[in-house]
XYZ file of C-alpha atoms in Angstrom:
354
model
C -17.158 -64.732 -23.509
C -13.191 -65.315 -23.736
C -12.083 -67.514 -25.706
C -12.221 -71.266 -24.208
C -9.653 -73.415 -23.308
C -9.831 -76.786 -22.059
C -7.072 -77.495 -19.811
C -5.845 -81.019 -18.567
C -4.168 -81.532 -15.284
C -1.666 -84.042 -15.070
C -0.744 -85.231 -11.870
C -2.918 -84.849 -9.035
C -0.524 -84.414 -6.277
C -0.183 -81.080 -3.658
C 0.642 -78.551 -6.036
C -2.149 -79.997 -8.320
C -4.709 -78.203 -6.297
C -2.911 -74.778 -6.702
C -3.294 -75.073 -10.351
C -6.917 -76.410 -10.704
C -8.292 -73.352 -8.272
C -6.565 -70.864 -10.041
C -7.350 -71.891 -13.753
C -10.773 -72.481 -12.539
C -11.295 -68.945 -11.717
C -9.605 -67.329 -15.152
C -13.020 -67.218 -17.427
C -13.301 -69.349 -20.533
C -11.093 -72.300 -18.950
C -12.566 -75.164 -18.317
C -10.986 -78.074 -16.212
C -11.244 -80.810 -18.620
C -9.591 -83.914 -17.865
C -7.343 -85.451 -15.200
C -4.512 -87.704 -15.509
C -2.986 -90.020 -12.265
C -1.729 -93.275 -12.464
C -2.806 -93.755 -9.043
C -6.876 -94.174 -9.084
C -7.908 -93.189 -6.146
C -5.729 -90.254 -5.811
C -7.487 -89.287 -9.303
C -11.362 -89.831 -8.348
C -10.131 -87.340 -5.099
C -9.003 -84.840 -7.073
C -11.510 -85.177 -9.861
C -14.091 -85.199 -7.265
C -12.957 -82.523 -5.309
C -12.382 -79.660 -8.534
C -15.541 -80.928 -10.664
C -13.235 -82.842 -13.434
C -15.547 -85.361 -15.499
C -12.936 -86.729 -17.390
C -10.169 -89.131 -15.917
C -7.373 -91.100 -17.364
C -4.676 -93.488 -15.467
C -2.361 -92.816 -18.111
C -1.562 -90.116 -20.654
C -1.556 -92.206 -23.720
C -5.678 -92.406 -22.949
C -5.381 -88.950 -22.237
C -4.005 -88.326 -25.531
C -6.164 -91.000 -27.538
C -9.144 -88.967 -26.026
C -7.668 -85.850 -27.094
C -10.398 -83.302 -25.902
C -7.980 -80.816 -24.549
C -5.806 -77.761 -26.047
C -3.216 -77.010 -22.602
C -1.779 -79.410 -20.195
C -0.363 -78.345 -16.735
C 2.102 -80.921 -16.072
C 2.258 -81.166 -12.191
C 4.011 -84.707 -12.365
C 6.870 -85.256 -10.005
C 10.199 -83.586 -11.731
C 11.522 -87.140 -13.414
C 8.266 -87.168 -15.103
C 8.034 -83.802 -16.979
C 10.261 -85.022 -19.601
C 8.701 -88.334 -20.307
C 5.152 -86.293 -19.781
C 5.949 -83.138 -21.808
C 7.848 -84.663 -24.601
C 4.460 -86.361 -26.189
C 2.264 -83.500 -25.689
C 4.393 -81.369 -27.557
C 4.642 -83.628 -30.109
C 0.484 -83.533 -29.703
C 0.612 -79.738 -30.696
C -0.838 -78.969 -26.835
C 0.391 -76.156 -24.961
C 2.160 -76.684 -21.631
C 3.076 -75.330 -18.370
C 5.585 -77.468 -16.740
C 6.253 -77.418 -12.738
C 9.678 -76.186 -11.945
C 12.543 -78.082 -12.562
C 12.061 -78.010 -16.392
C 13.920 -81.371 -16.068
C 16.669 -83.203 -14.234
C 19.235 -82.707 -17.012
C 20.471 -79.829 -18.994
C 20.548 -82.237 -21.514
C 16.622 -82.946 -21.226
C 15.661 -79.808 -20.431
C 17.325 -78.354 -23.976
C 15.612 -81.594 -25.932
C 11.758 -80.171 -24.385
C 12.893 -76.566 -25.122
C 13.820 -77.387 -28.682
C 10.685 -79.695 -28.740
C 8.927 -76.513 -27.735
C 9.913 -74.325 -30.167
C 9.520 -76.693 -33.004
C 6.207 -77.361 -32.160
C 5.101 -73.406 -31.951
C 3.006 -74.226 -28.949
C 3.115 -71.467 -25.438
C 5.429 -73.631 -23.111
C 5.943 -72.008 -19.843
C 7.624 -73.265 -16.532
C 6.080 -72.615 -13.234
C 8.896 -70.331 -11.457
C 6.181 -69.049 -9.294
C 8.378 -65.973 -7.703
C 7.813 -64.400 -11.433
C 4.746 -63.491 -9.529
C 5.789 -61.237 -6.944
C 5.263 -57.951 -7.422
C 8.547 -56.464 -5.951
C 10.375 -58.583 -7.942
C 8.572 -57.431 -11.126
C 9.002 -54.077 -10.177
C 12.462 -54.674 -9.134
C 13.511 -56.226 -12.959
C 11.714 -53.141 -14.930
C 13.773 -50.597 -12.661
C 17.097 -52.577 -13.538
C 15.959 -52.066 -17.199
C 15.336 -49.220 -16.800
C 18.941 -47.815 -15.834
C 17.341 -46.858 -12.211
C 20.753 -48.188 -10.466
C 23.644 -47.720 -13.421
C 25.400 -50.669 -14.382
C 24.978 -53.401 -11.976
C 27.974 -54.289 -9.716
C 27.277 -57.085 -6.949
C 24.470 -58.920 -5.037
C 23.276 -61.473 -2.416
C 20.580 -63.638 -2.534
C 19.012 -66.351 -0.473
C 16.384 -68.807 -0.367
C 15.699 -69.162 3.616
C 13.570 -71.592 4.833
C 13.286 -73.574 8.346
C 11.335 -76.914 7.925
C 14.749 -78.920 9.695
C 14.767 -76.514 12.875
C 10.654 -76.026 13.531
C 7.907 -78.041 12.973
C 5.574 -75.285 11.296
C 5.659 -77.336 8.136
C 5.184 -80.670 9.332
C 7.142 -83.248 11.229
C 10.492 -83.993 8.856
C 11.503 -87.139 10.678
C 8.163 -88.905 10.539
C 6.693 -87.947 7.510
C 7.332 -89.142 4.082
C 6.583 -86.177 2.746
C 9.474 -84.190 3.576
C 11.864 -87.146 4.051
C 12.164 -87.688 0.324
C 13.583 -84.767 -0.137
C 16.151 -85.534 1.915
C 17.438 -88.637 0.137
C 18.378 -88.453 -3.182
C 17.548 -92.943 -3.485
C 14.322 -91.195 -3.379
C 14.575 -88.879 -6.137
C 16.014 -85.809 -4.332
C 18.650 -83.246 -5.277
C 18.298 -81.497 -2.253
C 17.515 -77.942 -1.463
C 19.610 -77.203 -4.831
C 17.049 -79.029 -7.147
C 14.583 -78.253 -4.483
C 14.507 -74.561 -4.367
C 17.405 -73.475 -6.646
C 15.893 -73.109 -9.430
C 13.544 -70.084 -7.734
C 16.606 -68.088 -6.344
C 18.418 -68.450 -9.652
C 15.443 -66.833 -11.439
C 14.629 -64.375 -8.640
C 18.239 -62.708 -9.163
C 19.595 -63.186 -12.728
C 15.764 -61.983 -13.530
C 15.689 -58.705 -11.478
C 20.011 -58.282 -12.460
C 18.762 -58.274 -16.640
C 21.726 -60.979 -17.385
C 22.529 -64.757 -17.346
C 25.219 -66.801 -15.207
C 28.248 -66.794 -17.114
C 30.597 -68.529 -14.889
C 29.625 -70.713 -11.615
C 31.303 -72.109 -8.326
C 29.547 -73.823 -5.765
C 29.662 -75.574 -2.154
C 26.953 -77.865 -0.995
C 26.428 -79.277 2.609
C 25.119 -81.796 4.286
C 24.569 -81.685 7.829
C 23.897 -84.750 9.808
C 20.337 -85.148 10.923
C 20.301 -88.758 12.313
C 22.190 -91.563 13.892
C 23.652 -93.242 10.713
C 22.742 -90.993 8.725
C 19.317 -92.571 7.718
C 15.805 -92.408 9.007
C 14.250 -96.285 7.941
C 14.401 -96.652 4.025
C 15.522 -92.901 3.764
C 19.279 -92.581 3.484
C 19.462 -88.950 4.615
C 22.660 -87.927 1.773
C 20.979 -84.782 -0.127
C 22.012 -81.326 0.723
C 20.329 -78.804 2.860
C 22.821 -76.021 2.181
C 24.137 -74.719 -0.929
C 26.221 -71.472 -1.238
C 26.897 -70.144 -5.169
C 29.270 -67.801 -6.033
C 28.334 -66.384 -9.899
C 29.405 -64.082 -12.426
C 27.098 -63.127 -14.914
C 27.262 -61.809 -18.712
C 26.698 -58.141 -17.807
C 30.166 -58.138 -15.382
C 28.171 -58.231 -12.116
C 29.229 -60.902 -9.609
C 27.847 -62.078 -6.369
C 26.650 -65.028 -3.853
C 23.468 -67.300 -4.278
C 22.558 -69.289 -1.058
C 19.627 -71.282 -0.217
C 19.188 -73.454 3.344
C 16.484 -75.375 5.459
C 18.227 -74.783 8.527
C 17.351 -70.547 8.414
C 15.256 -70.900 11.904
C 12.890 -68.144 12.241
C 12.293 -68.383 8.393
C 9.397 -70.296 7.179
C 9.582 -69.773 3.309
C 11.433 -66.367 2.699
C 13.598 -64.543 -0.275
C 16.030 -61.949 -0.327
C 17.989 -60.169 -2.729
C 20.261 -57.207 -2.274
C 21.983 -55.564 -5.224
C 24.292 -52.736 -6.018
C 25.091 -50.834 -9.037
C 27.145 -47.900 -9.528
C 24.202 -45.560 -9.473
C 21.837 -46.957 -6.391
C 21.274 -49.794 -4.685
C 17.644 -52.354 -4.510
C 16.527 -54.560 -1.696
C 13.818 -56.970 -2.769
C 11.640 -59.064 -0.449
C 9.179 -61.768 -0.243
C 9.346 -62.944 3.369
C 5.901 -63.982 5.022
C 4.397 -64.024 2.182
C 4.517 -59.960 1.351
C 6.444 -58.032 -1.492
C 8.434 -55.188 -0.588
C 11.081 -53.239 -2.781
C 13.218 -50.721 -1.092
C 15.641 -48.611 -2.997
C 18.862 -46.331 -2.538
C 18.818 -43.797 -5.299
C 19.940 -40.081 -5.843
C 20.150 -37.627 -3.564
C 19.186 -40.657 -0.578
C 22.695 -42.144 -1.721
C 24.807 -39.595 0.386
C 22.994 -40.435 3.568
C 22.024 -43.731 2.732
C 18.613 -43.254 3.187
C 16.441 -46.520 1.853
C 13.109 -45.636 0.881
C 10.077 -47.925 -0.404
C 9.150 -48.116 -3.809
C 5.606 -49.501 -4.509
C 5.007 -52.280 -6.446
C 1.585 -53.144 -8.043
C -0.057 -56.398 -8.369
C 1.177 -58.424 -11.258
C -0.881 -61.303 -12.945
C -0.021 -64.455 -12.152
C 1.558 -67.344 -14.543
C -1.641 -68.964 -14.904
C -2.760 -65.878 -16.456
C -0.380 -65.353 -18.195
C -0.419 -68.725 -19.492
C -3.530 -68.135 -20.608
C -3.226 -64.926 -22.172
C -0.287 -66.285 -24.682
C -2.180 -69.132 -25.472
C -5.034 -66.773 -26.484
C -2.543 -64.217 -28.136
C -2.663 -61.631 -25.760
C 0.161 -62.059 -23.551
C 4.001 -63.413 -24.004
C 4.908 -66.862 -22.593
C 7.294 -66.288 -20.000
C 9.041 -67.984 -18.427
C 9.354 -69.970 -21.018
C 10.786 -73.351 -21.458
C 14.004 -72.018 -22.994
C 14.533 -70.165 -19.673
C 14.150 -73.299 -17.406
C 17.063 -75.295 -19.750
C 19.613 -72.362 -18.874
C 18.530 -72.149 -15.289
C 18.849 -76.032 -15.433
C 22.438 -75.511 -17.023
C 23.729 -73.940 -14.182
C 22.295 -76.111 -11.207
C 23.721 -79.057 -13.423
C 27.345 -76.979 -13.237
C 27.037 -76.632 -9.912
C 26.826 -80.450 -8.697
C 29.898 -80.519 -11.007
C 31.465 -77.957 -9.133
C 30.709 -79.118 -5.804
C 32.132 -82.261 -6.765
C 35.714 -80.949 -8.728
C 35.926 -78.941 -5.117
C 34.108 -75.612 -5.431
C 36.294 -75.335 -9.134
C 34.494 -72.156 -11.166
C 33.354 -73.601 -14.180
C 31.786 -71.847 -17.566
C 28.582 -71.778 -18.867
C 27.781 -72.433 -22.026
C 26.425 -69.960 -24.444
């Protein structure tokens, strides 16, 4: 029998569901406790995934104390007030994407991290795609020569079709159109992803950032009841990062025909890669020797990778690394904090930090 774990979920909200059905089929992990402040919400959940245990707040959580991992599914103002005890608790974490809503706090939990020698992970989901996997090892590898330039973009549709719900009536997608409501827009929304997704595959970090953010109006007055419709729904980066290579980030909710689809294209001086996740498949296509004087594209296959809950589990038993970790999620933070700042000083390239 693996070695057990008993795993807490905290926060009982959509994504919670993802989390508790795929730790409940890794063997040796046992759902342990759930944490909500809202009660009924909690009982659901509880109810629903099998969870004895329930707390309406994470100091009885902690006072309990009958768990050894925490995924922290808490709306993203909470995972620094959340995370920041546990750590200090000795538990290991996985933390929902954003890290935090600051550099600043994001670099406190990653140093918090660290000095606690505890796995901390953050849940950049689109680690799990295979193409992209395949696509970062090839890059590593030397498979296209020194990288030059590339495109990526986060393309979704949920403001042109209703295949994800109705955005003007329900609450669920209006927040994320006011930032009142906690919001950052399709930048804090989904930034974080495409960051990861290219400056993974590329094998090198942002080192200088300008950015343009947009938003479009969606209602008379700009408002739909309480929600004050002001966050972004298009964002368009333009990076250069440590290894030379320079190129465009973009992410939108306007990309009709597009329910939840990324793309990356990029070029070194030896081949080029396309990598895909659109419709929920994983395809890597590549331009490399003797296809380069014709241009010929050809797939590349791409096996199945574990997912982060795995691999959560495998570093907390030893037999995996931690990644992402929550070092990664401050610097990915770093640079969607530079960017409001950019946007703001008028698209101005700004630094980042080493």
């Amino acid at each position: 029998m693996p070695e057990q774990v008993r795993l807490l979920i905290l926060g009982t909200g959509g994504m919670a569901k993802t989390h508790a059905e795929a730790f409940a089929a890794i063997p040796g992990v046992v759902l342990a406790a759930g944490v909500d402040t809202r009660a009924d919400a909690l009982a659901a959940f509880c109810d629903r995934h099998g969870i004895a245990r329930r707390f309406t707040t994470l100091d009885a959580a902690l006072d309990w104390g009958g768990f050894d991992a925490v995924a922290n599914v808490t709306p993203d103002a909470a995972h620094f007030p959340t995370t920041m005890p546990l750590l200090a608790a000795g538990r290991h974490v996985l933390c929902e994407k954003p890290l935090a809503t600051s550099h600043a706090d994001a670099l406190a939990m990653a140093a918090a991290a660290a000095g606690a020698g505890v796995v901390n992970m953050v849940n950049l989901s689109y680690r799990n795609v295979p193409a992209l996997q395949a696509a970062a090892r090839m890059v590593a590898g030397g498979a296209i020569g020194a990288v030059r330039h590339f495109e990526a973009s986060y393309l979704q549709s949920w403001l042109t079709q209703p295949a994800w719900g109705d955005w003007k009536t329900e609450s669920k997608w209006l927040w994320r159109l006011s930032s009142a409501h906690g919001s950052k827009g399709v930048l804090g929304d989904v930034g974080i992803h495409i960051l990861d997704y290219a400056t993974h595959i590329a094998g090198a970090d942002p080192a200088e950032v300008s950015c343009r953010l947009t938003t479009f109006e969606k209602a008379e007055g700009g408002r739909i009841g309480d929600y004050v419709l002001d966050a972004n729904d298009s964002f368009t980066l333009h990076l250069a990062l440590t290894n030379g290579a320079v190129g465009t980030v973009s992410a939108t909710r306007f990309a009709t025909g597009h329910l939840n689809d990324l793309r990356l294209r990029l070029y070194g001086d030896k081949g080029g890669l396309e990598v895909l996740f659109e419709r929920g498949e994983s395809r890597l296509n590549a331009c490399l020797g003797a296809n380069i004087a014709t241009g010929t594209w050809e797939a590349v296959p791409t096996p199945e990778v574990p997912t982060i809950y795995r691999r959560f589990i495998d570093a907390i038993r030893g037999t995996g690394a931690g990644q992402p970790d929550f070092a990664r999620g401050a610097a990915l933070q770093q640079v969607l904090d530079l960017a409001e700042a950019s946007a703001l000083a008028g698209c101005r390239s700004l630094p980042v930090a080493d």
